Amino acid sequence: MAWSVTAVFLTLAALNCHAQQGPVGSQPPGQALPPWPNHPAFQMPVAQTQQPAGIPGPSAQPGQGQPGLEQPGFLQPGLTPSQPAPSAQPTETPPQQAQPAATPSPVQTQAPTQQVVTIPPQTRLPPPRQPTLSYCIGRPFNPMYHTCCAGMLTPRPLGTRRPSCCGAVSFNNITHGCCLGATARVFDRRIAQCCSGYVNTNGPASLFQCCFDQAFERHKDYLCCAGEVKNGRRGVDACCGHETFELQNHACCADHTIYEPQDEMCCNGQIVGEPALENECCGADIIELGQELRCCRPQLRPGQNINFLPIAMRGHKYDIMSQSCCAGWVVPGSEMNHFCCGRRTLPRYGTLACCGGNAVYDISSHICCQGTVSQRTSNNVMCCGRRTIDLTNNKNLNCCNDSLYDMTKQTCCNQRLTAGLSCF
């Protein structure tokens, strides 16, 4: 292969010389042919490279910089690579001895050097931290890329700070949710919602309301009646079982029967065909108004609905001529002549009184101060908060907003103590 390349190269050189000089023998005698490397046909461009510091560039004058380094470009005719280019200004050079012709060699350029930057020890970056591994049933994993859900490793969703699990699947709990039904399913909160364990894709919860496994638009005239979507106006219509009715003229009995309160009444889940204006439903009984019978209903706690109580506890009828209703209990003692103190009755005319709604005391021997019963020491005893004051030997004392004070030094102005004897 080497001999073939050499032969081709020499053949091309001979043909080029023949074309420049004419036929063989036409060259004047005594005139030598220029060496083939310096022939214009064989001039090769030299690649221009970036000159490192200290080496003259293409604009430098010949002879400056490192000796023997030619300017980049094409070789001038008649010059060998080892000969310098002629200078624009004549310079005196010492005579040199003839040197034997040297084999031409390609122009060599020096590769640019790289500067090494040394970082001071105090500014060097610390080595990267090793990730903290977690374990999923004994298997180590990197929590930055995986999540352990139900004992299985699943890829961690991108952009999730704290992923959540939905069965064996991890999800972004900011944009998605988990619908727990027959199977756990992940859904997009922006376009769907979970209704009774089913993923409903009608729209998000901000625009649609669930009705069992269905969903309807919130701003439309729909009602959810016993898990079914019904046509109805909010605030005007209501549900009674699977049906709707107008609140203005109708009512619902036991959540299954619609009736007209003007002509009927509902007692214990049953419609009674008697006018409600003349009768009253009391638990399991119907009371005719205008008689001595009344209904004693239980005392309800805040937020408690009487309709959720058993029928027997919703009310008891009693005779006001012989009985009273005290705290939801029917007790002996006519309401006309007695009053309640807790679950007992006291005669209206006498020395007994009720303190704090439960404590019974005799006003002739005791005194009640803010729910606390204290014994009277004299007839000049008064209350100041929960304390008692005997003014027999303390005539200058008085009470101002549950605080004792000396009337010779202070004054009570608008329930506030003021120094001096006047409020002005």
Short mmCIF file of C-alpha atoms in Angstrom, two decimals:
data_model
loop_
_atom_site.label_atom_id
_atom_site.label_comp_id
_atom_site.label_asym_id
_atom_site.label_seq_id
_atom_site.Cartn_x
_atom_site.Cartn_y
_atom_site.Cartn_z
CA MET A 1 0.00 0.00 0.00
CA ALA A 2 2.88 2.43 0.83
CA TRP A 3 4.57 1.82 -2.57
CA SER A 4 1.28 2.50 -4.44
CA VAL A 5 0.70 5.84 -2.74
CA THR A 6 4.31 6.92 -3.45
CA ALA A 7 4.03 5.99 -7.11
CA VAL A 8 0.80 7.95 -7.57
CA PHE A 9 2.32 10.99 -5.87
CA LEU A 10 5.45 10.97 -8.10
CA THR A 11 3.35 10.55 -11.27
CA LEU A 12 1.23 13.60 -10.42
CA ALA A 13 4.41 15.64 -9.75
CA ALA A 14 5.92 14.70 -13.13
CA LEU A 15 2.75 15.61 -15.01
CA ASN A 16 2.59 18.97 -13.27
CA CYS A 17 6.19 19.81 -14.18
CA HIS A 18 5.58 18.86 -17.80
CA ALA A 19 2.59 21.17 -18.00
CA GLN A 20 4.51 24.17 -16.57
CA GLN A 21 7.79 23.83 -18.51
CA GLY A 22 6.66 22.40 -21.86
CA PRO A 23 8.20 19.43 -23.61
CA VAL A 24 11.31 17.81 -22.34
CA GLY A 25 14.47 19.59 -23.59
CA SER A 26 12.80 22.99 -24.02
CA GLN A 27 14.20 24.27 -20.78
CA PRO A 28 17.24 26.52 -21.32
CA PRO A 29 20.47 24.80 -20.43
CA GLY A 30 21.95 25.69 -17.09
CA GLN A 31 18.63 26.66 -15.52
CA ALA A 32 17.54 24.17 -12.86
CA LEU A 33 13.92 23.34 -12.20
CA PRO A 34 12.51 24.46 -8.87
CA PRO A 35 12.24 21.69 -6.33
CA TRP A 36 8.85 19.93 -6.57
CA PRO A 37 7.77 20.72 -3.02
CA ASN A 38 8.03 24.47 -3.81
CA HIS A 39 6.24 24.25 -7.14
CA PRO A 40 3.04 26.36 -7.16
CA ALA A 41 1.01 23.31 -8.09
CA PHE A 42 2.04 21.58 -4.88
CA GLN A 43 1.62 24.47 -2.47
CA MET A 44 -0.61 23.26 0.44
CA PRO A 45 -2.45 25.63 2.80
CA VAL A 46 -1.29 25.63 6.38
CA ALA A 47 -4.06 25.61 9.01
CA GLN A 48 -4.23 28.76 11.10
CA THR A 49 -4.24 28.08 14.79
CA GLN A 50 -4.67 30.30 17.80
CA GLN A 51 -1.26 31.47 18.91
CA PRO A 52 -0.52 30.96 22.59
CA ALA A 53 0.93 33.71 24.73
CA GLY A 54 4.51 34.60 23.85
CA ILE A 55 4.29 33.44 20.19
CA PRO A 56 3.83 36.14 17.52
CA GLY A 57 0.65 35.91 15.51
CA PRO A 58 0.13 36.43 11.78
CA SER A 59 0.61 40.19 12.12
CA ALA A 60 4.11 39.88 13.62
CA GLN A 61 7.13 40.86 11.54
CA PRO A 62 9.46 38.13 10.26
CA GLY A 63 12.25 37.43 12.58
CA GLN A 64 10.27 38.26 15.72
CA GLY A 65 9.04 35.66 18.21
CA GLN A 66 10.44 32.15 18.04
CA PRO A 67 12.94 31.61 15.22
CA GLY A 68 12.05 29.20 12.44
CA LEU A 69 8.24 29.66 12.86
CA GLU A 70 6.72 30.79 9.56
CA GLN A 71 3.61 32.86 9.19
CA PRO A 72 0.53 30.80 8.56
CA GLY A 73 -0.71 30.76 4.97
CA PHE A 74 0.65 29.38 1.72
CA LEU A 75 4.36 28.76 1.17
CA GLN A 76 5.95 31.28 -1.16
CA PRO A 77 7.30 29.97 -4.43
CA GLY A 78 11.00 29.26 -4.58
CA LEU A 79 11.34 28.90 -0.81
CA THR A 80 11.70 25.78 1.18
CA PRO A 81 9.97 25.43 4.55
CA SER A 82 13.28 25.94 6.31
CA GLN A 83 14.03 29.27 4.57
CA PRO A 84 12.56 32.50 6.05
CA ALA A 85 10.40 34.77 3.92
CA PRO A 86 12.13 37.89 2.51
CA SER A 87 11.70 40.96 4.68
CA ALA A 88 10.21 44.19 3.43
CA GLN A 89 13.26 46.11 4.70
CA PRO A 90 16.79 44.95 3.82
CA THR A 91 18.71 43.65 6.75
CA GLU A 92 22.33 42.71 6.95
CA THR A 93 22.89 39.06 7.62
CA PRO A 94 26.25 37.47 8.23
CA PRO A 95 27.48 35.12 5.54
CA GLN A 96 26.42 31.57 6.14
CA GLN A 97 27.97 28.43 4.89
CA ALA A 98 26.08 26.42 2.36
CA GLN A 99 23.98 23.80 3.96
CA PRO A 100 23.13 20.54 2.26
CA ALA A 101 19.61 20.30 0.96
CA ALA A 102 17.38 18.95 3.68
CA THR A 103 14.31 16.88 3.20
CA PRO A 104 11.28 19.18 3.41
CA SER A 105 9.09 18.66 6.43
CA PRO A 106 5.57 19.95 7.09
CA VAL A 107 5.10 23.13 9.11
CA GLN A 108 4.56 22.35 12.76
CA THR A 109 2.51 24.55 15.09
CA GLN A 110 2.54 24.55 18.85
CA ALA A 111 -0.78 23.50 20.48
CA PRO A 112 -2.29 26.06 22.84
CA THR A 113 -1.63 25.42 26.49
CA GLN A 114 -4.42 25.12 29.10
CA GLN A 115 -4.24 27.13 32.29
CA VAL A 116 -4.98 25.19 35.48
CA VAL A 117 -6.97 27.17 38.05
CA THR A 118 -6.32 26.19 41.64
CA ILE A 119 -9.21 26.73 44.06
CA PRO A 120 -8.17 27.72 47.58
CA PRO A 121 -9.04 25.06 50.20
CA GLN A 122 -11.47 27.38 52.02
CA THR A 123 -13.58 27.89 48.84
CA ARG A 124 -13.71 24.30 47.62
CA LEU A 125 -17.16 22.78 47.38
CA PRO A 126 -17.91 19.93 49.77
CA PRO A 127 -18.33 16.48 48.28
CA PRO A 128 -21.91 15.61 47.26
CA ARG A 129 -24.04 14.18 50.06
CA GLN A 130 -24.96 10.59 49.82
CA PRO A 131 -28.75 10.08 49.63
CA THR A 132 -30.47 8.86 52.77
CA LEU A 133 -31.87 5.43 52.06
CA SER A 134 -35.22 4.19 53.27
CA TYR A 135 -36.43 0.65 53.55
CA CYS A 136 -39.51 -1.05 52.15
CA ILE A 137 -39.98 -4.39 53.92
CA GLY A 138 -36.22 -4.75 54.25
CA ARG A 139 -35.41 -3.50 50.73
CA PRO A 140 -33.36 -0.27 50.61
CA PHE A 141 -34.44 2.44 48.17
CA ASN A 142 -33.81 6.09 47.42
CA PRO A 143 -36.88 8.14 48.48
CA MET A 144 -35.99 10.79 45.89
CA TYR A 145 -37.03 8.44 43.09
CA HIS A 146 -39.30 5.79 44.64
CA THR A 147 -42.05 5.42 47.21
CA CYS A 148 -43.04 2.41 49.28
CA CYS A 149 -46.78 1.76 48.96
CA ALA A 150 -48.37 -1.37 50.38
CA GLY A 151 -44.96 -3.06 50.54
CA MET A 152 -44.19 -2.36 46.87
CA LEU A 153 -41.73 0.12 45.33
CA THR A 154 -43.36 2.51 42.87
CA PRO A 155 -41.83 5.44 40.94
CA ARG A 156 -42.20 8.76 42.69
CA PRO A 157 -44.27 11.30 40.72
CA LEU A 158 -42.26 14.20 39.32
CA GLY A 159 -42.52 17.47 41.24
CA THR A 160 -44.02 15.82 44.32
CA ARG A 161 -42.66 16.94 47.67
CA ARG A 162 -44.56 14.43 49.79
CA PRO A 163 -46.24 11.78 47.69
CA SER A 164 -49.18 9.81 49.04
CA CYS A 165 -50.17 6.22 48.48
CA CYS A 166 -53.38 4.93 46.97
CA GLY A 167 -53.16 1.21 47.36
CA ALA A 168 -49.90 0.21 45.71
CA VAL A 169 -49.68 3.41 43.61
CA SER A 170 -48.06 6.72 44.62
CA PHE A 171 -49.60 9.99 43.49
CA ASN A 172 -49.30 13.76 43.82
CA ASN A 173 -51.79 14.69 46.55
CA ILE A 174 -51.87 18.34 45.43
CA THR A 175 -53.40 17.69 42.01
CA HIS A 176 -54.78 14.18 42.45
CA GLY A 177 -56.80 12.23 44.97
CA CYS A 178 -57.47 8.64 46.00
CA CYS A 179 -60.96 7.17 45.58
CA LEU A 180 -61.47 4.28 47.98
CA GLY A 181 -64.19 2.02 46.64
CA ALA A 182 -64.13 -1.60 45.63
CA THR A 183 -60.60 -0.81 44.45
CA ALA A 184 -58.36 2.17 45.18
CA ARG A 185 -58.14 4.45 42.17
CA VAL A 186 -56.19 7.66 41.58
CA PHE A 187 -58.11 10.52 39.95
CA ASP A 188 -57.30 14.07 38.84
CA ARG A 189 -59.05 16.59 41.13
CA ARG A 190 -59.09 19.18 38.33
CA ILE A 191 -61.43 17.18 36.09
CA ALA A 192 -63.04 14.55 38.34
CA GLN A 193 -64.11 13.70 41.89
CA CYS A 194 -64.84 10.67 44.03
CA CYS A 195 -68.55 10.00 44.64
CA SER A 196 -69.37 7.12 47.03
CA GLY A 197 -66.31 5.15 45.99
CA TYR A 198 -66.77 5.78 42.26
CA VAL A 199 -64.71 8.17 40.12
CA ASN A 200 -67.08 10.61 38.43
CA THR A 201 -65.59 12.47 35.47
CA ASN A 202 -68.38 15.04 35.00
CA GLY A 203 -66.21 17.75 36.56
CA PRO A 204 -64.34 18.89 39.69
CA ALA A 205 -65.97 19.16 43.12
CA SER A 206 -65.91 22.96 42.91
CA LEU A 207 -68.47 22.87 40.07
CA PHE A 208 -70.29 19.57 40.59
CA GLN A 209 -71.96 18.01 43.63
CA CYS A 210 -72.06 14.29 44.29
CA CYS A 211 -75.32 12.40 44.57
CA PHE A 212 -74.36 8.82 45.39
CA ASP A 213 -72.34 7.76 42.32
CA GLN A 214 -73.68 10.61 40.17
CA ALA A 215 -72.82 14.32 40.03
CA PHE A 216 -74.78 17.41 39.00
CA GLU A 217 -73.91 21.07 38.49
CA ARG A 218 -74.13 23.10 41.67
CA HIS A 219 -75.63 26.24 40.14
CA LYS A 220 -78.40 24.37 38.33
CA ASP A 221 -81.86 23.57 39.74
CA TYR A 222 -81.20 20.05 40.95
CA LEU A 223 -81.68 18.27 44.28
CA CYS A 224 -80.23 15.00 45.53
CA CYS A 225 -83.11 12.94 46.94
CA ALA A 226 -82.21 9.54 48.41
CA GLY A 227 -79.28 9.13 46.02
CA GLU A 228 -81.20 10.26 42.93
CA VAL A 229 -80.86 13.55 41.04
CA LYS A 230 -84.22 15.36 40.91
CA ASN A 231 -85.34 18.67 39.45
CA GLY A 232 -85.92 21.21 42.23
CA ARG A 233 -85.21 24.79 43.26
CA ARG A 234 -82.92 25.34 46.20
CA GLY A 235 -84.67 27.03 49.12
CA VAL A 236 -88.08 26.58 47.45
CA ASP A 237 -88.32 22.82 47.10
CA ALA A 238 -87.18 20.02 49.38
CA CYS A 239 -86.85 16.26 49.34
CA CYS A 240 -89.21 13.78 50.93
CA GLY A 241 -87.78 10.38 50.25
CA HIS A 242 -87.35 10.05 46.49
CA GLU A 243 -89.78 12.91 45.74
CA THR A 244 -89.67 16.71 45.90
CA PHE A 245 -92.28 19.15 47.29
CA GLU A 246 -92.84 22.87 47.76
CA LEU A 247 -92.00 24.11 51.24
CA GLN A 248 -94.61 26.85 51.18
CA ASN A 249 -97.73 24.65 51.24
CA HIS A 250 -96.51 21.15 52.02
CA ALA A 251 -94.48 19.23 54.58
CA CYS A 252 -92.84 15.84 54.88
CA CYS A 253 -93.82 13.22 57.43
CA ALA A 254 -91.17 10.75 58.53
CA ASP A 255 -89.20 11.44 55.34
CA HIS A 256 -91.56 9.41 53.19
CA THR A 257 -95.03 11.04 53.05
CA ILE A 258 -95.94 14.51 51.75
CA TYR A 259 -98.95 16.21 53.43
CA GLU A 260 -100.64 19.58 53.82
CA PRO A 261 -100.17 21.04 57.35
CA GLN A 262 -103.34 23.15 57.01
CA ASP A 263 -105.55 20.09 56.94
CA GLU A 264 -103.45 17.27 58.37
CA MET A 265 -100.79 16.60 60.97
CA CYS A 266 -98.00 14.08 61.32
CA CYS A 267 -97.68 12.21 64.59
CA ASN A 268 -95.18 9.41 65.07
CA GLY A 269 -94.68 9.02 61.33
CA GLN A 270 -98.37 8.80 60.56
CA ILE A 271 -100.74 11.29 58.98
CA VAL A 272 -103.67 12.16 61.27
CA GLY A 273 -106.68 13.57 59.50
CA GLU A 274 -107.35 16.34 62.02
CA PRO A 275 -106.64 20.05 61.69
CA ALA A 276 -103.25 20.90 63.11
CA LEU A 277 -104.45 24.30 64.36
CA GLU A 278 -106.69 22.62 66.92
CA ASN A 279 -104.49 19.72 67.93
CA GLU A 280 -100.90 19.17 68.96
CA CYS A 281 -98.71 16.15 68.48
CA CYS A 282 -96.95 15.14 71.69
CA GLY A 283 -94.83 12.06 71.31
CA ALA A 284 -97.18 9.18 70.79
CA ASP A 285 -100.26 11.21 71.78
CA ILE A 286 -102.44 13.87 70.19
CA ILE A 287 -103.49 16.71 72.46
CA GLU A 288 -106.52 18.86 71.83
CA LEU A 289 -105.71 22.50 72.35
CA GLY A 290 -107.80 24.64 74.72
CA GLN A 291 -107.96 22.08 77.53
CA GLU A 292 -105.81 21.62 80.63
CA LEU A 293 -103.52 19.16 78.87
CA ARG A 294 -100.07 20.26 77.80
CA CYS A 295 -97.03 18.58 76.26
CA CYS A 296 -93.84 18.29 78.29
CA ARG A 297 -90.95 18.07 75.80
CA PRO A 298 -87.37 17.21 76.75
CA GLN A 299 -84.67 19.83 77.03
CA LEU A 300 -82.45 19.57 73.97
CA ARG A 301 -78.75 20.20 73.81
CA PRO A 302 -77.42 22.73 71.28
CA GLY A 303 -77.70 21.27 67.78
CA GLN A 304 -79.91 18.37 68.86
CA ASN A 305 -83.07 17.69 66.82
CA ILE A 306 -86.15 16.30 68.56
CA ASN A 307 -87.13 14.36 65.44
CA PHE A 308 -84.10 12.12 65.90
CA LEU A 309 -85.20 11.05 69.37
CA PRO A 310 -87.33 7.95 69.95
CA ILE A 311 -91.04 8.64 69.74
CA ALA A 312 -91.60 7.91 73.43
CA MET A 313 -89.03 10.58 74.37
CA ARG A 314 -90.35 13.33 72.12
CA GLY A 315 -92.97 14.48 74.64
CA HIS A 316 -95.42 13.50 77.38
CA LYS A 317 -98.80 15.00 78.06
CA TYR A 318 -99.66 16.27 81.57
CA ASP A 319 -102.45 18.10 83.40
CA ILE A 320 -101.44 21.61 84.42
CA MET A 321 -103.92 21.57 87.30
CA SER A 322 -102.00 18.87 89.16
CA GLN A 323 -98.66 18.50 87.42
CA SER A 324 -95.73 20.53 86.18
CA CYS A 325 -93.08 20.05 83.52
CA CYS A 326 -89.61 20.59 85.04
CA ALA A 327 -86.52 20.10 82.81
CA GLY A 328 -88.46 17.77 80.51
CA TRP A 329 -89.89 15.71 83.34
CA VAL A 330 -93.50 15.56 84.52
CA VAL A 331 -93.50 16.09 88.33
CA PRO A 332 -96.29 16.59 90.84
CA GLY A 333 -97.35 20.12 91.70
CA SER A 334 -99.68 22.42 89.85
CA GLU A 335 -98.10 24.95 87.56
CA MET A 336 -100.57 27.48 88.89
CA ASN A 337 -99.12 27.30 92.44
CA HIS A 338 -95.61 25.88 92.02
CA PHE A 339 -92.37 26.65 90.24
CA CYS A 340 -89.51 24.41 89.19
CA CYS A 341 -86.09 24.06 90.79
CA GLY A 342 -84.25 21.46 88.81
CA ARG A 343 -86.52 18.42 88.58
CA ARG A 344 -88.64 19.33 91.58
CA THR A 345 -91.40 21.86 92.32
CA LEU A 346 -91.51 24.47 95.08
CA PRO A 347 -94.53 26.42 96.30
CA ARG A 348 -94.76 29.91 94.91
CA TYR A 349 -95.77 31.40 98.22
CA GLY A 350 -93.35 30.64 101.10
CA THR A 351 -89.74 31.08 102.28
CA LEU A 352 -88.19 28.48 99.98
CA ALA A 353 -86.23 29.67 96.96
CA CYS A 354 -84.03 28.20 94.25
CA CYS A 355 -80.31 29.08 93.96
CA GLY A 356 -78.52 28.45 90.69
CA GLY A 357 -81.47 26.55 89.21
CA ASN A 358 -80.93 23.45 91.37
CA ALA A 359 -80.19 24.32 95.02
CA VAL A 360 -83.17 24.88 97.40
CA TYR A 361 -82.64 27.21 100.39
CA ASP A 362 -84.62 29.12 102.99
CA ILE A 363 -84.38 32.87 102.49
CA SER A 364 -84.91 33.51 106.21
CA SER A 365 -81.67 31.75 107.23
CA HIS A 366 -79.51 31.68 104.10
CA ILE A 367 -78.54 33.88 101.23
CA CYS A 368 -77.71 33.00 97.60
CA CYS A 369 -74.73 34.79 96.02
CA GLN A 370 -74.14 33.92 92.35
CA GLY A 371 -75.21 30.28 92.76
CA THR A 372 -73.55 29.82 96.15
CA VAL A 373 -75.71 29.43 99.27
CA SER A 374 -74.30 31.08 102.45
CA GLN A 375 -75.71 31.44 105.95
CA ARG A 376 -77.08 34.78 107.10
CA THR A 377 -75.33 36.19 110.17
CA SER A 378 -77.66 39.19 110.46
CA ASN A 379 -80.27 41.06 108.53
CA ASN A 380 -77.59 43.44 107.20
CA VAL A 381 -75.81 40.79 105.13
CA MET A 382 -75.35 41.53 101.42
CA CYS A 383 -73.62 39.80 98.49
CA CYS A 384 -70.48 40.99 96.71
CA GLY A 385 -69.73 38.46 94.04
CA ARG A 386 -69.84 35.07 95.68
CA ARG A 387 -68.90 36.53 99.09
CA THR A 388 -71.19 37.94 101.77
CA ILE A 389 -70.68 41.22 103.66
CA ASP A 390 -72.14 41.98 107.07
CA LEU A 391 -72.70 45.75 107.15
CA THR A 392 -73.50 45.81 110.86
CA ASN A 393 -69.91 46.65 111.84
CA ASN A 394 -68.72 47.80 108.40
CA LYS A 395 -71.04 50.61 107.43
CA ASN A 396 -68.40 52.27 105.19
CA LEU A 397 -68.02 49.19 102.97
CA ASN A 398 -69.88 48.72 99.73
CA CYS A 399 -69.69 46.57 96.59
CA CYS A 400 -68.76 47.77 93.09
CA ASN A 401 -68.83 45.21 90.30
CA ASP A 402 -68.13 42.31 92.72
CA SER A 403 -65.32 44.28 94.44
CA LEU A 404 -65.36 45.66 97.99
CA TYR A 405 -64.36 49.29 98.56
CA ASP A 406 -64.36 51.97 101.27
CA MET A 407 -66.89 54.68 100.50
CA THR A 408 -64.82 57.28 102.42
CA LYS A 409 -61.88 56.88 100.02
CA GLN A 410 -63.30 55.67 96.74
CA THR A 411 -66.31 56.08 94.49
CA CYS A 412 -68.03 53.58 92.18
CA CYS A 413 -68.58 55.28 88.82
CA ASN A 414 -70.21 53.20 86.06
CA GLN A 415 -69.17 49.97 87.76
CA ARG A 416 -65.58 51.20 88.05
CA LEU A 417 -63.73 52.28 91.19
CA THR A 418 -62.35 55.84 91.21
CA ALA A 419 -60.19 57.49 93.82
CA GLY A 420 -61.93 60.34 95.62
CA LEU A 421 -65.47 61.10 96.62
CA SER A 422 -66.77 62.23 93.26
CA CYS A 423 -66.92 60.87 89.74
CA PHE A 424 -66.10 64.29 88.24
#
